[in-house]
PDB file of C-alpha atoms in Angstrom:
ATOM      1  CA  UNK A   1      98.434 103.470  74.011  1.00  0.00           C
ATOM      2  CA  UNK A   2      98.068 107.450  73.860  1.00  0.00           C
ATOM      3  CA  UNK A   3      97.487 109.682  76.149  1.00  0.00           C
ATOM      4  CA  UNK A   4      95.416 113.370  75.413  1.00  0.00           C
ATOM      5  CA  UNK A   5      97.127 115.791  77.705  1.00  0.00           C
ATOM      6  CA  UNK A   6      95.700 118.970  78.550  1.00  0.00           C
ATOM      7  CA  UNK A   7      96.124 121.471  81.131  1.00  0.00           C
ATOM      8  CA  UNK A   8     100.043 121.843  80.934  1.00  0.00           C
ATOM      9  CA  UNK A   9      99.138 125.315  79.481  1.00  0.00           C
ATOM     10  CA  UNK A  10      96.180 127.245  77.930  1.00  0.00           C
ATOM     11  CA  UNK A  11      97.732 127.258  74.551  1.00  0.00           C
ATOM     12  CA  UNK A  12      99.473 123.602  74.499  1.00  0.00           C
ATOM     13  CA  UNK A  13      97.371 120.157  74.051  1.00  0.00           C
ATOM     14  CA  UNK A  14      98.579 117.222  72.586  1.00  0.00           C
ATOM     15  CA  UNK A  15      98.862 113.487  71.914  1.00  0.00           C
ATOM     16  CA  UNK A  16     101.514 111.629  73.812  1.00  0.00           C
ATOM     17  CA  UNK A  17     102.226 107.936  73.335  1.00  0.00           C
ATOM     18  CA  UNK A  18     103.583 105.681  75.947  1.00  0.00           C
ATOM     19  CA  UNK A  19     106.552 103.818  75.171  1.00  0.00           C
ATOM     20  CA  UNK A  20     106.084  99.939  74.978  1.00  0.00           C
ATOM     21  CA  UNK A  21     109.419  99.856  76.903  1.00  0.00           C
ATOM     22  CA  UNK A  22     108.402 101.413  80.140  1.00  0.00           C
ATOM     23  CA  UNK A  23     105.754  98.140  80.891  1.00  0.00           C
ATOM     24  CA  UNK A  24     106.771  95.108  81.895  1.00  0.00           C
ATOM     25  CA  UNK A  25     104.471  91.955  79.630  1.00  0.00           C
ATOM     26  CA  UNK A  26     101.968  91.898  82.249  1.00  0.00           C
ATOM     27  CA  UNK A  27     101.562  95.910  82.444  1.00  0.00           C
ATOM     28  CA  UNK A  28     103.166  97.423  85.192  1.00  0.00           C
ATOM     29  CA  UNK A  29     105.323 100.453  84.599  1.00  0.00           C
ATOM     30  CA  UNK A  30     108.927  98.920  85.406  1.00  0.00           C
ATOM     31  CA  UNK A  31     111.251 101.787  83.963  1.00  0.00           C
ATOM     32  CA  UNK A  32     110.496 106.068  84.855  1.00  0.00           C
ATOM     33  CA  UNK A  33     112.973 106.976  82.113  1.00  0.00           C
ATOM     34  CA  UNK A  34     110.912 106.000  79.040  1.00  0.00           C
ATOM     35  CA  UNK A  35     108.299 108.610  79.902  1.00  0.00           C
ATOM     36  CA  UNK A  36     110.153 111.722  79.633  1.00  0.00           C
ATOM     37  CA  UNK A  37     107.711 113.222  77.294  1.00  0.00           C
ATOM     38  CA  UNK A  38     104.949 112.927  79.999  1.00  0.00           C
ATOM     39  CA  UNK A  39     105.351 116.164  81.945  1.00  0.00           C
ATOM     40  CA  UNK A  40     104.879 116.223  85.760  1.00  0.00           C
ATOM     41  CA  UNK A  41     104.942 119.653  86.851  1.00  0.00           C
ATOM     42  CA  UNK A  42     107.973 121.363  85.860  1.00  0.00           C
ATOM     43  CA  UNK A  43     109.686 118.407  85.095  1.00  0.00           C
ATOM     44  CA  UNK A  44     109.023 115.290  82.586  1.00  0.00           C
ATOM     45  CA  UNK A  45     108.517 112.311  84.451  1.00  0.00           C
ATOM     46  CA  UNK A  46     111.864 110.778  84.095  1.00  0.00           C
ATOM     47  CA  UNK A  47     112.840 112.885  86.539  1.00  0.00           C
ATOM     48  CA  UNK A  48     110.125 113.485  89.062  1.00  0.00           C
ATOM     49  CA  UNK A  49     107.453 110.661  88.318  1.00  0.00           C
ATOM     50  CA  UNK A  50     108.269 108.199  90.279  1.00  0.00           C
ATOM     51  CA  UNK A  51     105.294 108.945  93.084  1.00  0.00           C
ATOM     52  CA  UNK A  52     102.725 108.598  90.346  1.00  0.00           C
ATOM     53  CA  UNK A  53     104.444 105.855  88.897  1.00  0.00           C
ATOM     54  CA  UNK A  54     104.495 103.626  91.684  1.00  0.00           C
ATOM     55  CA  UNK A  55     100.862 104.360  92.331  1.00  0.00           C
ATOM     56  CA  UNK A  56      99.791 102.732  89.029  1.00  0.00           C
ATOM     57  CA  UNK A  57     101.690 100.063  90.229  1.00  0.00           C
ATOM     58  CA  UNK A  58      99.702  99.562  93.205  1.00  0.00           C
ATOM     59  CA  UNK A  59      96.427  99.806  91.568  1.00  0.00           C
ATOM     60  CA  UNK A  60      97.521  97.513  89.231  1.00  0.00           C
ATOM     61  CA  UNK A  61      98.601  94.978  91.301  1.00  0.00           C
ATOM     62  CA  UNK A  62      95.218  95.449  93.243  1.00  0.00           C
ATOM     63  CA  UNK A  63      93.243  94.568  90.107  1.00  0.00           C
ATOM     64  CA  UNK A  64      90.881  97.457  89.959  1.00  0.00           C
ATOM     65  CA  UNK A  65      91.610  98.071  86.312  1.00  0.00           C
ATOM     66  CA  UNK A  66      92.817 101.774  85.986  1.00  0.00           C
ATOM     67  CA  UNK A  67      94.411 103.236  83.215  1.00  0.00           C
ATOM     68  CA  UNK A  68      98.032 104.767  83.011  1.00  0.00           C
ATOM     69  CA  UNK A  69      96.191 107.584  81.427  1.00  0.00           C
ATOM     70  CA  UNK A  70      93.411 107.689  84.679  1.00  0.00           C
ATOM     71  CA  UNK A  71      96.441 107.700  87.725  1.00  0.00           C
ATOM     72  CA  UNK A  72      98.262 110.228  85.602  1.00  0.00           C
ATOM     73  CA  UNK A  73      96.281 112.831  85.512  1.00  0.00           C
ATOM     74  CA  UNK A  74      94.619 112.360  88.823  1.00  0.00           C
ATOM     75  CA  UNK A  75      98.554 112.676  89.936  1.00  0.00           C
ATOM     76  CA  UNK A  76      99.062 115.684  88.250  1.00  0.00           C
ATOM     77  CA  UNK A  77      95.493 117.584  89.217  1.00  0.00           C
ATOM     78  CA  UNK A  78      96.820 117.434  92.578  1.00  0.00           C
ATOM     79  CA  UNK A  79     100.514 117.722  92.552  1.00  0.00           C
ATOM     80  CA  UNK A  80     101.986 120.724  94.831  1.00  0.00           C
ATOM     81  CA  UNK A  81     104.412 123.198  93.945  1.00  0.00           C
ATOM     82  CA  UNK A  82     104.388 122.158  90.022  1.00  0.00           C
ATOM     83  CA  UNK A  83     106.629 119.237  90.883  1.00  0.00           C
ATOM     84  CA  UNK A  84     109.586 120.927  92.796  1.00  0.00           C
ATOM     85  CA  UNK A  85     109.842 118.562  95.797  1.00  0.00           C
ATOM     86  CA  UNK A  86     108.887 115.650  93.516  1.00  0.00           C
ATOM     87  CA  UNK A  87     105.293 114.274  95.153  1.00  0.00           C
ATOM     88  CA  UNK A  88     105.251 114.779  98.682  1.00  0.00           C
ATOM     89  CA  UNK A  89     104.078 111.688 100.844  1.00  0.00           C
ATOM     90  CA  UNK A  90     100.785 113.566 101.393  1.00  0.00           C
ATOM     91  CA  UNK A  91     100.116 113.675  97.982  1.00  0.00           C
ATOM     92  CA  UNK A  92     100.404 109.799  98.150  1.00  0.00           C
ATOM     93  CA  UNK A  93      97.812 109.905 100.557  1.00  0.00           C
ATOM     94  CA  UNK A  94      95.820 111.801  99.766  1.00  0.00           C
ATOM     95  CA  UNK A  95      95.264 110.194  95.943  1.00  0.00           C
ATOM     96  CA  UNK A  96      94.058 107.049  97.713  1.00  0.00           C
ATOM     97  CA  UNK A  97      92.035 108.736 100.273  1.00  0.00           C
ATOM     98  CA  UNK A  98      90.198 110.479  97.207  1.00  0.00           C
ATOM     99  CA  UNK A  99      89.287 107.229  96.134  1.00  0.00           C
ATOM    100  CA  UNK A 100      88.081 106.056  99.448  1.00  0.00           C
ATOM    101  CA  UNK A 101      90.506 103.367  99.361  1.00  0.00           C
ATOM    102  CA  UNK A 102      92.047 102.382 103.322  1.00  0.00           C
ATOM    103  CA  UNK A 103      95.643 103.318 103.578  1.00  0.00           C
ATOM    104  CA  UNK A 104      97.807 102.988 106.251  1.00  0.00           C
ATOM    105  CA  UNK A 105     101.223 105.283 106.392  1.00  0.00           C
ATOM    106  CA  UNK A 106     104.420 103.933 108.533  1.00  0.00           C
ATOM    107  CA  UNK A 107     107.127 105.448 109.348  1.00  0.00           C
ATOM    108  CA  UNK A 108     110.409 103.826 110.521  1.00  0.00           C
ATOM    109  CA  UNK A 109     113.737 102.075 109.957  1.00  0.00           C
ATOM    110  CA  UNK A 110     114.375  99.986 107.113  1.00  0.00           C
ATOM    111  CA  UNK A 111     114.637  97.091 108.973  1.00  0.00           C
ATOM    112  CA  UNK A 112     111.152  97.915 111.369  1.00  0.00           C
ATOM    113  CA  UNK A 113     109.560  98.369 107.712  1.00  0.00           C
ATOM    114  CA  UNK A 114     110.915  94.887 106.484  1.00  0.00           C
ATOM    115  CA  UNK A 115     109.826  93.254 109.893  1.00  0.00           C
ATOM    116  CA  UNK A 116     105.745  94.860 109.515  1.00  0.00           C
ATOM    117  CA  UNK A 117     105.785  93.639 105.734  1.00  0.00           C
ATOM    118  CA  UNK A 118     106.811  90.612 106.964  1.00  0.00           C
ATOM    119  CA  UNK A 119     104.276  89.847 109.743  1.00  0.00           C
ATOM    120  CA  UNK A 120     101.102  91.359 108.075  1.00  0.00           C
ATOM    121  CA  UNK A 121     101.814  89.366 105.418  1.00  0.00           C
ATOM    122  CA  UNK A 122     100.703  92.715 102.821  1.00  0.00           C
ATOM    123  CA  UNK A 123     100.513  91.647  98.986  1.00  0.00           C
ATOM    124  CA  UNK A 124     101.700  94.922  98.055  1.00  0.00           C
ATOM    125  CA  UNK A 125     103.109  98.296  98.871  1.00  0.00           C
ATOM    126  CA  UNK A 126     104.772 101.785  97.745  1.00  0.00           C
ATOM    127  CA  UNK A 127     107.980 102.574  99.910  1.00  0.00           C
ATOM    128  CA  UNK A 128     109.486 105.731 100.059  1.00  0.00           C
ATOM    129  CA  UNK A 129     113.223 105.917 100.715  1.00  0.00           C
ATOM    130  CA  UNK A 130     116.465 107.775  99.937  1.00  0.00           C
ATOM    131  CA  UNK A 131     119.354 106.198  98.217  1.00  0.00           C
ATOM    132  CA  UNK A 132     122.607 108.247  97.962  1.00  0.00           C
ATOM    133  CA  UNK A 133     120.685 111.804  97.980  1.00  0.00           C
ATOM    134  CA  UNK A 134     117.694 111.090  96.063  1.00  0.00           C
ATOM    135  CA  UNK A 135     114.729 110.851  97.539  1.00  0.00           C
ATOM    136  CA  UNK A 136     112.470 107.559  95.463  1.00  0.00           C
ATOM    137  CA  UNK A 137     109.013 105.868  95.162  1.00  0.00           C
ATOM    138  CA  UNK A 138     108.968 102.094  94.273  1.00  0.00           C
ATOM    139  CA  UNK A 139     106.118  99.581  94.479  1.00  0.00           C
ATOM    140  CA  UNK A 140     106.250  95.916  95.646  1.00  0.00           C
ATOM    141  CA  UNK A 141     104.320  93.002  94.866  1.00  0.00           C
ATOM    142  CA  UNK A 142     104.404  89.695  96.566  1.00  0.00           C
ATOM    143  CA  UNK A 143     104.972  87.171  94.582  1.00  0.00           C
ATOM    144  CA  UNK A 144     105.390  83.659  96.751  1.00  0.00           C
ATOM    145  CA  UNK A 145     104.296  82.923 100.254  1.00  0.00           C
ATOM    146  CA  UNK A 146     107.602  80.933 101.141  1.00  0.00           C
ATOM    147  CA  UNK A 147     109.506  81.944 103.732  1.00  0.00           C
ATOM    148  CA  UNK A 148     110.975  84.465 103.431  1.00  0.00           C
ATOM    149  CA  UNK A 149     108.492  85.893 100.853  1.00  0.00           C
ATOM    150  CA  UNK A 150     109.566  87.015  97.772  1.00  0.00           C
ATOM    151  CA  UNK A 151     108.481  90.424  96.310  1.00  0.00           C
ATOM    152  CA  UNK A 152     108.819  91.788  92.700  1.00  0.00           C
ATOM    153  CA  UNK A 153     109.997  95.242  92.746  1.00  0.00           C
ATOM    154  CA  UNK A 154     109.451  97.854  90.039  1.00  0.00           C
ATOM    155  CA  UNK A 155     111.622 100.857  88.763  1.00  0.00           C
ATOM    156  CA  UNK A 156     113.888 100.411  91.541  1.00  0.00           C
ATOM    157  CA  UNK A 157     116.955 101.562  89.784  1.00  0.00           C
ATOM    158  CA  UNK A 158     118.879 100.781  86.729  1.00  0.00           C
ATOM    159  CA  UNK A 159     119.339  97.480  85.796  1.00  0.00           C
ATOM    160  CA  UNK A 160     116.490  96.694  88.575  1.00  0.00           C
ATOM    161  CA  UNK A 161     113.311  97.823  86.858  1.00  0.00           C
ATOM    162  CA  UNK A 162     111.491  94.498  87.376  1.00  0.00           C
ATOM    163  CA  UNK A 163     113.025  92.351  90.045  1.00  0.00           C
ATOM    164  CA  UNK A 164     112.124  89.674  92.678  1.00  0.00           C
ATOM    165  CA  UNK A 165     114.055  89.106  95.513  1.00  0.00           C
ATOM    166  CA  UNK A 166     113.107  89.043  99.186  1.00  0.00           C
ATOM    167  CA  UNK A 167     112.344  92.022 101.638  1.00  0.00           C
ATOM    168  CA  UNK A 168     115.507  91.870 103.752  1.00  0.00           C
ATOM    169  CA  UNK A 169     117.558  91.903  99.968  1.00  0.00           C
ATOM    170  CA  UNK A 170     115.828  95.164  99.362  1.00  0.00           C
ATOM    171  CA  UNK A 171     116.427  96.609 102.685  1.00  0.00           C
ATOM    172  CA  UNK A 172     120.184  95.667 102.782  1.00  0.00           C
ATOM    173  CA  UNK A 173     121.214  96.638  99.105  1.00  0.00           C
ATOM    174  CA  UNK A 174     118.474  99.954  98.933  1.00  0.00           C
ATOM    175  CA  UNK A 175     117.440 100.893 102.822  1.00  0.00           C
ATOM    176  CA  UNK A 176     120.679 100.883 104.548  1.00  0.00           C
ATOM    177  CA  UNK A 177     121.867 103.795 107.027  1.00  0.00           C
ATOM    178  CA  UNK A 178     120.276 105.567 109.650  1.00  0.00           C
ATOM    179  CA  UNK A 179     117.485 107.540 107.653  1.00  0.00           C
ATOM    180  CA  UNK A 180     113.617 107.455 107.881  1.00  0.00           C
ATOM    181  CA  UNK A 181     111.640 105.262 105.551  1.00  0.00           C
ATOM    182  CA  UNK A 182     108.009 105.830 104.947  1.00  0.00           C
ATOM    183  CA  UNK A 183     105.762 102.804 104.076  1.00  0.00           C
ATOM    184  CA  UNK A 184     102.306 102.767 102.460  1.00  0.00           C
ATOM    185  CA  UNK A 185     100.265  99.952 102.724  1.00  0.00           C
ATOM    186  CA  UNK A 186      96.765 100.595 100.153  1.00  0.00           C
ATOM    187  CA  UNK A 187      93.720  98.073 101.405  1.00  0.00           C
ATOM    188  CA  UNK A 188      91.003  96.963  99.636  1.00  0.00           C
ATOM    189  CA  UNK A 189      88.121  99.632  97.801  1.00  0.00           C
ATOM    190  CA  UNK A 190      84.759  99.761  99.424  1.00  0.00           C
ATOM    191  CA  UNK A 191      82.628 100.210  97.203  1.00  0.00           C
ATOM    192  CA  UNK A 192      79.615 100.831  99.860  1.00  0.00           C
ATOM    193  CA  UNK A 193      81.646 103.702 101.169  1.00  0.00           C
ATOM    194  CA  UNK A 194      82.704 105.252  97.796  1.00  0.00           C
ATOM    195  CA  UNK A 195      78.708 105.799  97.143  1.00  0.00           C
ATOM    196  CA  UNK A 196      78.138 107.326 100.768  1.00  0.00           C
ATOM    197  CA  UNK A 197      81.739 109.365  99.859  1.00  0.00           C
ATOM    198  CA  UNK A 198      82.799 107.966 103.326  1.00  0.00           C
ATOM    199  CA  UNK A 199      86.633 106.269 103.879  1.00  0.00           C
ATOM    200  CA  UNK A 200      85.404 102.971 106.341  1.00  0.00           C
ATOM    201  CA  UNK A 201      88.436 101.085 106.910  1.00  0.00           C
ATOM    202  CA  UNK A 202      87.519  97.911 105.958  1.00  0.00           C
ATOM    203  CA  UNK A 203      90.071  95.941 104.401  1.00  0.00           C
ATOM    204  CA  UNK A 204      91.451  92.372 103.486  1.00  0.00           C
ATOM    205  CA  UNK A 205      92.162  90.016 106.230  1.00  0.00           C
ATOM    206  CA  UNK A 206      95.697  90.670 105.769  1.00  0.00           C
ATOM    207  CA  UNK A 207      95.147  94.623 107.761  1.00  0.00           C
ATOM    208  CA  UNK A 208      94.046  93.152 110.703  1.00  0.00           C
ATOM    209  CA  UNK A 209      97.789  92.629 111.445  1.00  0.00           C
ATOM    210  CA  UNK A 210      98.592  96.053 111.134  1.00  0.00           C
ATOM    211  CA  UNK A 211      99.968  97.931 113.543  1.00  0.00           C
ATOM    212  CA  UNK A 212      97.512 101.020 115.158  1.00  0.00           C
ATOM    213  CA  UNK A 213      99.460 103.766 115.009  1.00  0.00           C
ATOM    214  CA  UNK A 214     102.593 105.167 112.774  1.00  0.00           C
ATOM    215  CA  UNK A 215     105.928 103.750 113.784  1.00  0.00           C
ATOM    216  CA  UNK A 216     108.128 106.307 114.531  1.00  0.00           C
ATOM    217  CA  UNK A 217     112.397 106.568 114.732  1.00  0.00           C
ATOM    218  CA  UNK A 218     113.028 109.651 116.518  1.00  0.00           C
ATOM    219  CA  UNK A 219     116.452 109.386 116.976  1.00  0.00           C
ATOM    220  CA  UNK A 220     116.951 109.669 112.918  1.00  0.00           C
ATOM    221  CA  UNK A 221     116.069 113.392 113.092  1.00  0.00           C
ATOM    222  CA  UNK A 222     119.137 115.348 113.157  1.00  0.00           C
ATOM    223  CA  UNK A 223     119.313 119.125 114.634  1.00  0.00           C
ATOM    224  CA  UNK A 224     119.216 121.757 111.587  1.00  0.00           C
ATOM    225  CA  UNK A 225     118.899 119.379 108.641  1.00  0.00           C
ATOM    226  CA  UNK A 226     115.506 117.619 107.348  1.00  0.00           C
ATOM    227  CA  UNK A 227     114.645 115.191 105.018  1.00  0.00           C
ATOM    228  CA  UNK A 228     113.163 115.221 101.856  1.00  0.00           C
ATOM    229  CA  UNK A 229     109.546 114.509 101.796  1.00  0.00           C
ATOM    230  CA  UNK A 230     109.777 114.128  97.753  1.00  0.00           C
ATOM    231  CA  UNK A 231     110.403 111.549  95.206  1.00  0.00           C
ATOM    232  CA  UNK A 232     112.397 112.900  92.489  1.00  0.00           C
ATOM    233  CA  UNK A 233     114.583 110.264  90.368  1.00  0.00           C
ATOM    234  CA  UNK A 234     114.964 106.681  90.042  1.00  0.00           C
ATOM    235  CA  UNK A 235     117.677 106.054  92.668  1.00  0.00           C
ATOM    236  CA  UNK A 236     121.118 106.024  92.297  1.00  0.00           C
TER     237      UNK A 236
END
């Protein structure tokens, strides 16, 4: 698969090929590291990536049939401050919003997070947490409808790149402490509203469940300190 990159300066183009050992057999992007030669800003995606990353993942879980190539540069047209603060969670936004494609953004404990997944039943999902001190993008699948559902997790960390394991797994080994976790939940593409360039949020039956406004945990905001809004790494 290659990739013509332009754009990273006026002077520089050139042909980069993924490496077969960042998919996983059925295409997702399970492992950051082996696309260090893609740059992302400042930084090669190994380092910083992880946003854009887990955004293929999401598509390609939905089944709309985008390209690596496609998410990567639409990542990188609109990426702030060349990739300093990894991609900011409005960045995340506002690539689906682009696209016309419903998205709903939650903030909240780990274990609020895990309960919402839980009861809307969503079939997949980017979450945005910190583990140790770096901020980190992964996407989630679900895989079986027993209970508890299972979820396959990709890029998580290494050794984890493609994983299943429940929801409450994730949050105890990967969501623990008392910080803010941030929760994106892409619905289904209209492709009605795409032509009229409107966002209508009509979605699968599974958003009805959703809850009507942002989640928020207060009392995890601490007095002269702030966290993060990046993704830059692959956890710890």
């Amino acid at each position: 698969m290659g990739l013509r990159v332009s754009g990273i300066s006026r002077e520089v183009s050139q042909t980069m090929k993924i490496d077969p050992r960042a998919f996983s057999k059925d295409g997702f992007l399970k492992d950051q590291d082996y696309l260090s030669n893609f740059p992302y800003g400042r930084y090669p995606t190994s380092f910083n990536g992880c946003g854009w990353v887990a955004i293929y993942n999401a598509e390609h879980a939905a089944g709309r049939g985008i390209a690596v190539e496609a998410v990567y540069e639409a990542m990188r047209r609109i990426l702030p401050y060349e990739g300093t603060h990894g991609t900011p969670f409005p960045t995340m936004v506002r690539y689906f919003k682009e696209r016309h494609i419903p998205i709903t953004r939650i903030y909240g404990s780990g274990e609020e997070l895990v309960r919402i997944v839980r009861e809307c039943g969503a079939p997949r999902g980017i979450l945005r947490y910190i583990e140790g001190r770096e901020p980190h993008y992964i996407a989630f699948v679900r895989v079986s409808d027993e209970t508890p559902a299972r979820y396959r997790f990709f890029n998580a960390t290494d050794g984890k790149e493609d994983f299943v394991e429940t929801m409450e797994y994730f949050r105890r080994e990967h969501l623990g402490g008392r910080r803010v976790v941030r929760l994106l939940l892409p619905g289904e593409e209209r492709e009605d509203a795409r032509a009229r360039g409107k966002n209508h949020l009509v979605d699968a039956k599974w958003s009805e469940h959703l809850p009507r406004r942002c989640v928020q945990y207060p009392v995890l905001r601490r007095k002269n300190s702030f966290e993060p809004l990046s993704g830059v790494g692959r956890g710890a």
